[in-house]
Tab-separated table of C-alpha atoms in Angstrom:
chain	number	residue	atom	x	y	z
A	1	UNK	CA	-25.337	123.635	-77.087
A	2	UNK	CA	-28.675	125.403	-76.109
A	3	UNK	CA	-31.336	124.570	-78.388
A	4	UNK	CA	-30.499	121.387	-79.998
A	5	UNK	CA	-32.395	118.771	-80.086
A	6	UNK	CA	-31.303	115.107	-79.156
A	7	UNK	CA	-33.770	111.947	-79.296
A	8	UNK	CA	-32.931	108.936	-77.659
A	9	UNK	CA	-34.084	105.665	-79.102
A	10	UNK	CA	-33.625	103.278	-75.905
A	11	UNK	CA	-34.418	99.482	-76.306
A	12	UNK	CA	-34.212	97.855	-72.672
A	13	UNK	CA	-36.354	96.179	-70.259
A	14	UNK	CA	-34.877	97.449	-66.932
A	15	UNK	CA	-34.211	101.139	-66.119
A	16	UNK	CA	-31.522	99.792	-63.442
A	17	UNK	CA	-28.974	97.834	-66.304
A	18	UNK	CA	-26.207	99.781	-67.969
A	19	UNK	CA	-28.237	101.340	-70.601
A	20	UNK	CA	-30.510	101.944	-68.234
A	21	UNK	CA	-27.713	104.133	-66.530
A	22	UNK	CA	-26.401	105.309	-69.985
A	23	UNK	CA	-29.184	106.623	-70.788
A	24	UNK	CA	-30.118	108.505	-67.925
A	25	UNK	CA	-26.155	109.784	-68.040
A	26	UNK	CA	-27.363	111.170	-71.720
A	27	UNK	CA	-30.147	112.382	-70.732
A	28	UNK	CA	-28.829	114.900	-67.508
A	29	UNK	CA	-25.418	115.920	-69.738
A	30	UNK	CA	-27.258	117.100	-72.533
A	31	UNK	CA	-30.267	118.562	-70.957
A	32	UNK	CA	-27.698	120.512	-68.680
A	33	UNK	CA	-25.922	121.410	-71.841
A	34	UNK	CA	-29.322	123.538	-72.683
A	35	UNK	CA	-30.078	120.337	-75.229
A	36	UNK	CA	-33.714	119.653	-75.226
A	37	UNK	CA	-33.742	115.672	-75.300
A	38	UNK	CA	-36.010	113.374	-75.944
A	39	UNK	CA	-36.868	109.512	-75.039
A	40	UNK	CA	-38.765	106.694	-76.828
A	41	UNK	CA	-38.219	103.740	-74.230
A	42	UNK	CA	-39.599	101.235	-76.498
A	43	UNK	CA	-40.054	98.524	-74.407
A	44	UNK	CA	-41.916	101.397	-71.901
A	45	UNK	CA	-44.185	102.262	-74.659
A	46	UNK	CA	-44.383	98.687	-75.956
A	47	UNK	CA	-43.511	99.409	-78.887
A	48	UNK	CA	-45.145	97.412	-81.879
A	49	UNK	CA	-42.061	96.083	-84.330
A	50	UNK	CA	-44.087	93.957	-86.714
A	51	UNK	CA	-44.503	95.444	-90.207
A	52	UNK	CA	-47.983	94.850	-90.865
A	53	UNK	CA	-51.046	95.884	-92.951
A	54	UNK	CA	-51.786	98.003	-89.225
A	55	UNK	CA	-49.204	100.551	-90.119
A	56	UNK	CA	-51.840	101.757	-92.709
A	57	UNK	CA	-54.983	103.888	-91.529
A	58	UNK	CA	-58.102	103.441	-94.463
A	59	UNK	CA	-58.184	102.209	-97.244
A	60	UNK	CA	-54.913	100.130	-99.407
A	61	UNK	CA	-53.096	101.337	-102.394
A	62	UNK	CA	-53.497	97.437	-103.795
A	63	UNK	CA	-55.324	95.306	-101.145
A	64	UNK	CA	-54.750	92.618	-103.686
A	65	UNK	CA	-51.150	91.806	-102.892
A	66	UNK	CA	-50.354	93.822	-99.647
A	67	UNK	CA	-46.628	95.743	-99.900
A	68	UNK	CA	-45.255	96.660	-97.343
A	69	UNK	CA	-43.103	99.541	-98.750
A	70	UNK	CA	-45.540	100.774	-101.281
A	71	UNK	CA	-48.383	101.002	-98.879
A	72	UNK	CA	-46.373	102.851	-96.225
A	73	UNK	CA	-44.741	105.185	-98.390
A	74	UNK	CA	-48.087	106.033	-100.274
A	75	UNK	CA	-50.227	106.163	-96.714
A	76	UNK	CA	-47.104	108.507	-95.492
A	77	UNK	CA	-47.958	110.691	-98.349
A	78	UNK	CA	-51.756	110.935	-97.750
A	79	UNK	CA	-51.133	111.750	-94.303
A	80	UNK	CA	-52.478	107.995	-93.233
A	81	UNK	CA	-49.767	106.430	-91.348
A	82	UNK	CA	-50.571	104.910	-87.956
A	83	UNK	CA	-50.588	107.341	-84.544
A	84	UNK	CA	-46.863	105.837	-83.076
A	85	UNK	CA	-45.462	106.147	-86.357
A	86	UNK	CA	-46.853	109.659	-87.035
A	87	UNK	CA	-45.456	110.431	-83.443
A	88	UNK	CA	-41.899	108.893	-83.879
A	89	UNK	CA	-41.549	110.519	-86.816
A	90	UNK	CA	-42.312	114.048	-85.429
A	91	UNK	CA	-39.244	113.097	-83.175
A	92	UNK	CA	-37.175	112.324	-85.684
A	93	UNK	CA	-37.585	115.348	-87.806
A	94	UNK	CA	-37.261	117.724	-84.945
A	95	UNK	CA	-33.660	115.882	-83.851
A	96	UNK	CA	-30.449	117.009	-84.365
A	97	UNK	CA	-29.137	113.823	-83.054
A	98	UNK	CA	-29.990	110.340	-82.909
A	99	UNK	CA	-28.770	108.051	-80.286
A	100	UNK	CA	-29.379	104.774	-80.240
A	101	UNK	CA	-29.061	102.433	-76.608
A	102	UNK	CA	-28.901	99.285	-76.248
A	103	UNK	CA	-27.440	95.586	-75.655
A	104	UNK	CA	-25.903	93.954	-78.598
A	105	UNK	CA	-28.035	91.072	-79.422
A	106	UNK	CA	-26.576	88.412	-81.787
A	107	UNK	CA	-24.500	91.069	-84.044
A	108	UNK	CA	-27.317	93.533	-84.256
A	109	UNK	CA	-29.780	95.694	-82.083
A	110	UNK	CA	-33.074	94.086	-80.199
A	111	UNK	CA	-35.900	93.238	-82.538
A	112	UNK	CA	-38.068	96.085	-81.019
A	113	UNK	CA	-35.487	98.522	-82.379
A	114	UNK	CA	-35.012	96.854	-85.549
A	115	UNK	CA	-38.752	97.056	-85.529
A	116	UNK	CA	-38.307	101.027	-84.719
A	117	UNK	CA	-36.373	101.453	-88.284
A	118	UNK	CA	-38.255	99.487	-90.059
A	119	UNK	CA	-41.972	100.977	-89.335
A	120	UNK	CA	-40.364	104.987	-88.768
A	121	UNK	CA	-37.919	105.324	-91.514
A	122	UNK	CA	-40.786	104.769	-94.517
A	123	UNK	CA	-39.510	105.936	-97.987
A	124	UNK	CA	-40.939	110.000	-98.378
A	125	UNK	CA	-40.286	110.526	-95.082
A	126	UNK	CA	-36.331	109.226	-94.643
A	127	UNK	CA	-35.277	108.530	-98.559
A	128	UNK	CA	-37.107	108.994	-101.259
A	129	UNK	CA	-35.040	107.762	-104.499
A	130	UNK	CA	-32.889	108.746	-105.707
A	131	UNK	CA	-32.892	111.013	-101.968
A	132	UNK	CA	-30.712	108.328	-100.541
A	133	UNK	CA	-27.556	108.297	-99.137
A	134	UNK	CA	-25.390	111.313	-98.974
A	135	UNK	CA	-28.585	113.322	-100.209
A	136	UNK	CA	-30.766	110.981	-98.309
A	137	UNK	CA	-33.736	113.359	-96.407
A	138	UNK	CA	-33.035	113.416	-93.393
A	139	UNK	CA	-29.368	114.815	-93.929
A	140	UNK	CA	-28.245	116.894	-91.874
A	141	UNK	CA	-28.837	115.038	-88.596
A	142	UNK	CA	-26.566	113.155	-86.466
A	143	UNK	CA	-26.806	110.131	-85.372
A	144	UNK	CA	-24.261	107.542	-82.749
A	145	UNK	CA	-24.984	103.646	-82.056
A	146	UNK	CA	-24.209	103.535	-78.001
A	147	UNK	CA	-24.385	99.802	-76.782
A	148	UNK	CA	-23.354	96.731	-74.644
A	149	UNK	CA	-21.941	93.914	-75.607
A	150	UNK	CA	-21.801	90.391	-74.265
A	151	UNK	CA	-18.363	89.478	-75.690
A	152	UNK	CA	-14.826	91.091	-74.580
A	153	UNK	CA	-13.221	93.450	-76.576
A	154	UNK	CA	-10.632	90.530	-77.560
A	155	UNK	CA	-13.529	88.838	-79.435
A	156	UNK	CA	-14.569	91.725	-81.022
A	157	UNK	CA	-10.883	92.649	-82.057
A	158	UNK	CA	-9.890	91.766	-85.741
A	159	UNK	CA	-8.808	88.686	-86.291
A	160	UNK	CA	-10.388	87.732	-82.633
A	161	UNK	CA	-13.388	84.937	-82.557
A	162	UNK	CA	-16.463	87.350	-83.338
A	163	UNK	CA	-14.146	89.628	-85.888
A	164	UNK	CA	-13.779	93.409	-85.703
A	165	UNK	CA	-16.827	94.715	-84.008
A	166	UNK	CA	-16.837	97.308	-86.856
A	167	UNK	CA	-18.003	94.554	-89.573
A	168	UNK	CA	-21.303	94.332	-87.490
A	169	UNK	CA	-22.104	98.289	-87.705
A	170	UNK	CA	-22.201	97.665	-91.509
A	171	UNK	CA	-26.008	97.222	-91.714
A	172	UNK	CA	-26.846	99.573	-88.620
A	173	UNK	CA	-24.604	102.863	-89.450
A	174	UNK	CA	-24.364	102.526	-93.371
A	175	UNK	CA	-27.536	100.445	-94.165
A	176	UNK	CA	-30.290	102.416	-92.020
A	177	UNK	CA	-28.545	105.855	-91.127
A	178	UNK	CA	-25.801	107.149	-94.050
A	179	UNK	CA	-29.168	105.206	-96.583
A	180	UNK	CA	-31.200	107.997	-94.971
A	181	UNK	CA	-28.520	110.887	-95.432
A	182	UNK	CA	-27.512	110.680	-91.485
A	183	UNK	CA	-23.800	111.423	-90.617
A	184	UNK	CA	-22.782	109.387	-88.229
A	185	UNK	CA	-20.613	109.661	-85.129
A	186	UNK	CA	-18.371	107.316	-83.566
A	187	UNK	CA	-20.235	104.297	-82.099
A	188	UNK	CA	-19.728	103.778	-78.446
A	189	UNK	CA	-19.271	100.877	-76.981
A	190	UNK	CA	-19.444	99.038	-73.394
A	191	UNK	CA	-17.506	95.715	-74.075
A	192	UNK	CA	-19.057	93.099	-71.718
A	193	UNK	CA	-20.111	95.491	-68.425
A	194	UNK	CA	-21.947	91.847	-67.096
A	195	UNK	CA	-18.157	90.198	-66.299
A	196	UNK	CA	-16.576	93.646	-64.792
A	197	UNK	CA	-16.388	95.504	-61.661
A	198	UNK	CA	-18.997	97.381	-60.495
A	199	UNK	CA	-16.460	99.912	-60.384
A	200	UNK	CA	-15.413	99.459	-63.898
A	201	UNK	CA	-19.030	99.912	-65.025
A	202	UNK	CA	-19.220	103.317	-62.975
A	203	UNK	CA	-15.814	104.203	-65.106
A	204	UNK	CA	-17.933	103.453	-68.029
A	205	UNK	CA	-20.666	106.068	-67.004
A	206	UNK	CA	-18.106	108.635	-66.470
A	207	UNK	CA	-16.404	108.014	-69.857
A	208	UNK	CA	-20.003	108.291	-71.941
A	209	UNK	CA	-20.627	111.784	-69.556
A	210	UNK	CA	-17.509	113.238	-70.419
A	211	UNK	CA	-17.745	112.274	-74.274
A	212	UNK	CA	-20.916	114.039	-74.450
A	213	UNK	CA	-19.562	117.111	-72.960
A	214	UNK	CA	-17.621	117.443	-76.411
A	215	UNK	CA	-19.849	115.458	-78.622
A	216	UNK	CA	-21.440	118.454	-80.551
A	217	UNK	CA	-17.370	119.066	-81.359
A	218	UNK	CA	-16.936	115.977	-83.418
A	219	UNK	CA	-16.451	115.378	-86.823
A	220	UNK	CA	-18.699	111.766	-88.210
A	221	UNK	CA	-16.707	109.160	-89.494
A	222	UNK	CA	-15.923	108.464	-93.098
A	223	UNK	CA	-18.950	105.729	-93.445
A	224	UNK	CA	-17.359	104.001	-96.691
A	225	UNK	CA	-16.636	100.428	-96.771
A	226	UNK	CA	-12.615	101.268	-95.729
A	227	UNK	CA	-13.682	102.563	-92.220
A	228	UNK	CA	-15.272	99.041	-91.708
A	229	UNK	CA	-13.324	96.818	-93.596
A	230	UNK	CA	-9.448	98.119	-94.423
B	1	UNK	CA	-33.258	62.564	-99.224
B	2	UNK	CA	-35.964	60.961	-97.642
B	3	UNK	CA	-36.246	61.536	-93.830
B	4	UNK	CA	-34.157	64.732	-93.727
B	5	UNK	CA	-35.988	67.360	-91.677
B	6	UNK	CA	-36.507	70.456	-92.745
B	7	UNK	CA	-37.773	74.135	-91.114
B	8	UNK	CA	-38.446	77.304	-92.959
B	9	UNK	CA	-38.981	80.459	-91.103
B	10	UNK	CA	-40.653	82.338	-93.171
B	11	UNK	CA	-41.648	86.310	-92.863
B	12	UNK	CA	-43.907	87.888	-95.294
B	13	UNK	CA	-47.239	89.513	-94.720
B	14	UNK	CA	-47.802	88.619	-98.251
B	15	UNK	CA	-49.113	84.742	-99.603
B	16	UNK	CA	-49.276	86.173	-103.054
B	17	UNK	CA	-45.591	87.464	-102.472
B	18	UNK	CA	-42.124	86.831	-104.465
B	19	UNK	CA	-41.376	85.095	-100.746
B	20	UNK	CA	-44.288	83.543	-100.104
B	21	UNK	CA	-43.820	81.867	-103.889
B	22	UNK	CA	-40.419	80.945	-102.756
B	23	UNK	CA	-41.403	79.683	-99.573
B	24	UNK	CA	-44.175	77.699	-101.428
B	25	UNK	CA	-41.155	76.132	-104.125
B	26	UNK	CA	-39.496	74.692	-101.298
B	27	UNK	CA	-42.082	73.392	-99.695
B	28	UNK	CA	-42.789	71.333	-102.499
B	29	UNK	CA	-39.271	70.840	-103.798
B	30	UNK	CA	-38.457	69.123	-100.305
B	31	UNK	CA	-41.554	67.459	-99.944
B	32	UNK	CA	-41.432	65.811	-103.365
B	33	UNK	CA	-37.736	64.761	-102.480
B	34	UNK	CA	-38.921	63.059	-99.212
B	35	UNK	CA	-38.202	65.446	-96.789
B	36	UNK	CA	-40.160	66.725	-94.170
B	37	UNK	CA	-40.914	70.187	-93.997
B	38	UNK	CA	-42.222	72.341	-91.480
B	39	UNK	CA	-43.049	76.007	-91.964
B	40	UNK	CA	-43.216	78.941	-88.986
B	41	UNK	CA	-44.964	81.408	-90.807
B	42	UNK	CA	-44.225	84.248	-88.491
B	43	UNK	CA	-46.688	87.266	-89.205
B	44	UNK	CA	-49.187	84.380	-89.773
B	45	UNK	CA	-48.190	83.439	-86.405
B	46	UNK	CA	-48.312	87.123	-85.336
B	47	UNK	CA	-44.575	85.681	-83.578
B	48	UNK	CA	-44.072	88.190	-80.571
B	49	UNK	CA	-40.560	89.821	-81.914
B	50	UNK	CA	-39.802	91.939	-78.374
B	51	UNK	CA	-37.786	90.193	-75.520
B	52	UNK	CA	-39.561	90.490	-72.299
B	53	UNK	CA	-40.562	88.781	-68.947
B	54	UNK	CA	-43.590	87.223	-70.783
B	55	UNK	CA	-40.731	84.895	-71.878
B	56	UNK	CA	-40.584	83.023	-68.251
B	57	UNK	CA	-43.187	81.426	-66.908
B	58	UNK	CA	-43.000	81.726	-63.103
B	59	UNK	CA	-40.347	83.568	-60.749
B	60	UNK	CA	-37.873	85.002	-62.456
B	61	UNK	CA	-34.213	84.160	-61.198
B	62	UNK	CA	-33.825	87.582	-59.608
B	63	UNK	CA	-36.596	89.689	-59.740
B	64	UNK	CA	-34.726	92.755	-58.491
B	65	UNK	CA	-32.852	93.385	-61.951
B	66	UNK	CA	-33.996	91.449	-65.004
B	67	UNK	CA	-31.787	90.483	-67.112
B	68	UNK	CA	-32.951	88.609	-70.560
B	69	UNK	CA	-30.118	86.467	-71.069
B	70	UNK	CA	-29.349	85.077	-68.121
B	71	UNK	CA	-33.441	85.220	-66.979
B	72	UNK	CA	-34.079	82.871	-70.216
B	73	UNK	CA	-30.857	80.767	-69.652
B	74	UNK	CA	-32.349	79.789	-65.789
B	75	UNK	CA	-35.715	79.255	-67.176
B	76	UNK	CA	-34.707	77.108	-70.412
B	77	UNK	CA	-33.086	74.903	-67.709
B	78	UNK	CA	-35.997	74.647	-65.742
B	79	UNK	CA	-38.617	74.041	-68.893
B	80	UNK	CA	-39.940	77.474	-68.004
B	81	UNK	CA	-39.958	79.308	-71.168
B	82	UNK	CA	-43.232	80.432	-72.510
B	83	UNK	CA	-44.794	77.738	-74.767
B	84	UNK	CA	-44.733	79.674	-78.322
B	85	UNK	CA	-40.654	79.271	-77.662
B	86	UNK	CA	-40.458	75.940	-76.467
B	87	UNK	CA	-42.881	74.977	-79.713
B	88	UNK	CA	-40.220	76.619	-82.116
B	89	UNK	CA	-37.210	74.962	-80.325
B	90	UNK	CA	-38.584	71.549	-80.697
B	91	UNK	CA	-38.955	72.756	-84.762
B	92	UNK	CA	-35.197	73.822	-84.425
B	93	UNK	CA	-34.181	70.434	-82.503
B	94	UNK	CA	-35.623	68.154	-85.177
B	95	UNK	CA	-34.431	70.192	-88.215
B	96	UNK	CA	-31.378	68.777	-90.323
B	97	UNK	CA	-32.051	72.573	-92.064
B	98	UNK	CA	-32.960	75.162	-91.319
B	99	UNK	CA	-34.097	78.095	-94.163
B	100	UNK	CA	-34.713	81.586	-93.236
B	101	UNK	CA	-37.103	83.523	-96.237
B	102	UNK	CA	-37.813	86.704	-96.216
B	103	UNK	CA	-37.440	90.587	-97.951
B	104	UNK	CA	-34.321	92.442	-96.737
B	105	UNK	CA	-34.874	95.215	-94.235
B	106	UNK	CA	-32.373	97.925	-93.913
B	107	UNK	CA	-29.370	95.719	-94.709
B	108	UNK	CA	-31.141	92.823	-92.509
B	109	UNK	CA	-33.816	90.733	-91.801
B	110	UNK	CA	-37.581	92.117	-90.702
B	111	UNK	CA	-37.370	92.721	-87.106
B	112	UNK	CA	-40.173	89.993	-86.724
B	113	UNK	CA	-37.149	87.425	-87.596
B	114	UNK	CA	-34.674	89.019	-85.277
B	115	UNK	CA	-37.198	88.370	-82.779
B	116	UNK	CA	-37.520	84.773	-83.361
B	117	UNK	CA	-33.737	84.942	-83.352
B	118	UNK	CA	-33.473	86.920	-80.082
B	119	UNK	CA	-36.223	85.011	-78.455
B	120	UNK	CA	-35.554	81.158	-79.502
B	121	UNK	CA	-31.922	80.900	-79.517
B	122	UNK	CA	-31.795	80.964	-75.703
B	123	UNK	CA	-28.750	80.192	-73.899
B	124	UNK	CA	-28.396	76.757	-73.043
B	125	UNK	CA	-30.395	75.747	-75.976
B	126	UNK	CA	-27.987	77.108	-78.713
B	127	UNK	CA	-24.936	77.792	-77.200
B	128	UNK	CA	-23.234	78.204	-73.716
B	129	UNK	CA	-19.999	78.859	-73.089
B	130	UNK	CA	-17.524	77.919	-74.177
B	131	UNK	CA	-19.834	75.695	-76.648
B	132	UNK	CA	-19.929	78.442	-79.306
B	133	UNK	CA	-19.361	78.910	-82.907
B	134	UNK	CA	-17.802	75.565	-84.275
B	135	UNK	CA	-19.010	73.735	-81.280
B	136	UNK	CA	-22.259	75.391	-81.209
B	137	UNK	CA	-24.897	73.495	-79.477
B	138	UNK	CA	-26.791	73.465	-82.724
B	139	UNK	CA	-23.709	71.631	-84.862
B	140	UNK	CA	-24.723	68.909	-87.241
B	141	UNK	CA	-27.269	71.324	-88.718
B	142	UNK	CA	-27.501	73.453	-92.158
B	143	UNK	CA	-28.555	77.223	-92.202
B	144	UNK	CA	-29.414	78.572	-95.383
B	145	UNK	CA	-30.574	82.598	-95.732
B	146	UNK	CA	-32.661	82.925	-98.887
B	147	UNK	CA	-33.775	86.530	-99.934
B	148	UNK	CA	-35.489	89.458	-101.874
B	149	UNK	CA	-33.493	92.705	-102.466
B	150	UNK	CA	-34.988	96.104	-103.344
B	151	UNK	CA	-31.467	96.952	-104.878
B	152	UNK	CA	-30.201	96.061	-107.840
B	153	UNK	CA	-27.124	93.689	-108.013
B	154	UNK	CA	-24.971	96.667	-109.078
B	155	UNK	CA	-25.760	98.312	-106.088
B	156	UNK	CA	-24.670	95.462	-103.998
B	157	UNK	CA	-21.872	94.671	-105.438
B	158	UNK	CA	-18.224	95.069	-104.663
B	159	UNK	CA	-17.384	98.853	-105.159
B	160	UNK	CA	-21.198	99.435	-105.458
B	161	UNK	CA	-23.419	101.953	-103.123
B	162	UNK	CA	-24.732	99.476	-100.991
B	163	UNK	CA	-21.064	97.878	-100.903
B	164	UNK	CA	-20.992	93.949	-101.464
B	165	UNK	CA	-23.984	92.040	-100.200
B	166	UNK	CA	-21.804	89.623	-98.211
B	167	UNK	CA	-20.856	92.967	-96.061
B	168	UNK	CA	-24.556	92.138	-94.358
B	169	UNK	CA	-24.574	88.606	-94.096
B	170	UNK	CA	-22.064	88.570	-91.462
B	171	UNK	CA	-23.828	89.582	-88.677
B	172	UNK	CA	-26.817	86.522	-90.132
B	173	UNK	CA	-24.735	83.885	-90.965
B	174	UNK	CA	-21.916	84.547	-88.996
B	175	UNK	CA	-22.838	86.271	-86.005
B	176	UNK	CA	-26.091	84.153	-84.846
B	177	UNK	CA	-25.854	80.933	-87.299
B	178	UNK	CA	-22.290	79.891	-86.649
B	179	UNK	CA	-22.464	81.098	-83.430
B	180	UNK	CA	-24.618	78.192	-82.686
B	181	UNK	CA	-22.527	75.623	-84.560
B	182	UNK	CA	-24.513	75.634	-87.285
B	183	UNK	CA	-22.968	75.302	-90.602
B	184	UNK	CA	-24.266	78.053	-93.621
B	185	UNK	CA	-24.867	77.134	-97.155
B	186	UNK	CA	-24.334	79.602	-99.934
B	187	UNK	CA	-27.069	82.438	-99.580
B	188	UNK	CA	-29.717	82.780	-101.991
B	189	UNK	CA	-30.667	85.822	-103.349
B	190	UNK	CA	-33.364	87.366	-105.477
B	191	UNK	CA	-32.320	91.385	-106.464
B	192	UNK	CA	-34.654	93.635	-106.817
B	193	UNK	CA	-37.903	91.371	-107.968
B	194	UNK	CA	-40.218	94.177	-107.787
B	195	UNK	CA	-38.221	96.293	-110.620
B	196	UNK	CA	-38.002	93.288	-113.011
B	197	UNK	CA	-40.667	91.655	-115.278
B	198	UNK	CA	-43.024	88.433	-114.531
B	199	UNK	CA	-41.118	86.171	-116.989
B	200	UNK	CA	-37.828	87.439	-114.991
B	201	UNK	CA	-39.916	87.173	-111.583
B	202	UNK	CA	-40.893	82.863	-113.034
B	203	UNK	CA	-36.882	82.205	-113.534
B	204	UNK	CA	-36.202	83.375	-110.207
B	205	UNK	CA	-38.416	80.502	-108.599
B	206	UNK	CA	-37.329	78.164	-111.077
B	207	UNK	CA	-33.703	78.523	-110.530
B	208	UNK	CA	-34.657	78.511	-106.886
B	209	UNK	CA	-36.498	75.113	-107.128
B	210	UNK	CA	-33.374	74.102	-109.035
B	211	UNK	CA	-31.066	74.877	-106.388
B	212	UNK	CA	-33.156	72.720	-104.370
B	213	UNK	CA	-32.549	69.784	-106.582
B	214	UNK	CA	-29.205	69.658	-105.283
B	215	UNK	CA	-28.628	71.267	-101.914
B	216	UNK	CA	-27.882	68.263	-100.343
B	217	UNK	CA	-25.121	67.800	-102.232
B	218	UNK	CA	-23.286	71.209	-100.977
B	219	UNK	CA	-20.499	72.064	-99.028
B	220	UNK	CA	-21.270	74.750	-96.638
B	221	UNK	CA	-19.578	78.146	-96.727
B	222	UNK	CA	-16.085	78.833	-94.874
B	223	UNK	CA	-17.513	81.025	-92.883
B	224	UNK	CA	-14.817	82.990	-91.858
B	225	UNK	CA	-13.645	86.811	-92.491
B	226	UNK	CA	-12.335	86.137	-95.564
B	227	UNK	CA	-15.558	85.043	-97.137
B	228	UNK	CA	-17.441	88.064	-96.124
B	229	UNK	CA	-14.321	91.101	-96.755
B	230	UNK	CA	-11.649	89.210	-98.945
């Protein structure tokens, strides 16, 4: 609806693959929806994952024995976090929605986007404890895993070879997003677009542009251990 | 045993660390035993976690739409992967074990080890179908995950708000290790070492260098569904 705001967290290296596509397809639905929408193209903006002592402008907290987590949260505070982070995180607080788009790789997202939650999300900015989980602070935002996969859907069925693709959202939905107070929507997923049709993959644009036209009408998932695991 | 080959990749910023003491025990645990140990000391090694065309050295395969996987397969075959990957594959080749130490990140590993994941474990190198899981083209090695937790064990435990720890190892141990064929020993965990006292922080590396004592001597996980969600 008009006036929300969506960002789009992309991790791929070339604009003409699938999530290339799917994120384009995001990007004109919502906008004509009157969404104002946001991209950080990580690979685009080369996008630094490594958690390192560079995350923290001036002077340490303990430059003894270097913390990751207590220098990051305590630089956050002072107002001395690095520029990218500063600027992600100005994203992230202005979102409604998070979307997330990318290939699988091995059970999990890219390491540039792995890198993305572990530099942005720094505790007194997404939790704070006890501000974690259902009161985490950044409730009240939305956010839905979109991605590729290289297996079929048979692997990725329960009881199939790679077991029930929702085991693997464990860490991703429940770990990084309901930690931070984030409600979560249905993931979506493109099982293995590399061994289909061309037409099959333009289905697959047409099926993410029609769920957006009704996205702002769902309700998250129940992210407890039964959705995953029952 | 004497002769057995070992490789720890290791990622903490930190040499004064809980990690970088662990990665230090095994060093000389192994050592003393007669192994041979090699470390990849990844922030050290400021290891490059993102996946790009830096990865190929020459012409890519098709340089109309890149695709990582199958860009890295073509140039693995060809012995045109970058050098920094071909130096940690020959590590990987030679290793009877391999240990992974580091602090958990959001229900995972820091995205500087997904990288080395996403980057070494090339197609053709550890698996290619329909050589996956048990027949893996890394079978005939060990995979052990050792690491710090910044929640407590209640929190990780079955029933707990994090839900049980095993929930997260799946996509580690499961979903890249014995993808590859490689089999997974028992995890080792340290909870929460920053909220507990020196003494407790001391019994923690001891037990770990006891562990060590013996390792050759265990039976790998069945690392199946039911050892993860039982």
């Amino acid at each position: 609806p008009p006036g929300r705001k969506v960002l789009i967290v992309y991790a791929h290296q070339e604009p003409k693959s699938l999530n290339g596509s799917l994120k384009s397809v995001a990007v004109e639905e919502l906008s004509k929806q009157g969404c104002s929408v946001t991209v950080s193209d990580l690979y685009a903006m080369q996008f630094e994952p490594r958690a390192t002592r560079n995350d923290i402008v001036g002077c340490l907290h303990n430059s003894e024995e270097f913390n990751y987590g207590v220098e990051t949260w305590k630089a956050y505070k002072r107002g001395g976090l690095s520029s990218d982070l500063i600027e992600e995180q100005k994203k992230v607080q202005e979102a409604d929605l998070l979307i997330f788009q990318f290939p699988l790789y091995w059970f999990s997202m890219p390491a540039i986007m792995k890198g993305w939650m572990d530099r942005v999300l720094v505790q007194g900015f997404a939790h704070e404890f006890p501000n974690c989980y259902d009161s985490g602070l950044l409730k009240n935002k939305l956010a839905l895993f979109s991605f590729t996969t290289g297996g079929s859907r048979e692997m990725y069925a329960k009881g199939g070879i790679s077991g029930d693709i929702r085991y693997l959202l464990w860490p991703m939905q429940h770990g990084i997003m309901h930690f931070c107070g984030v409600k979560v929507l249905a993931p979506h997923i493109c099982f293995a677009p590399e061994y289909v049709s061309e037409e099959k993959r333009k289905e697959m644009l047409t099926a993410w542009a029609q769920r957006l036209k009704t996205l702002w009408k769902e309700e998250p998932i129940n992210c407890s251990p039964e959705w995953y695991f029952k």
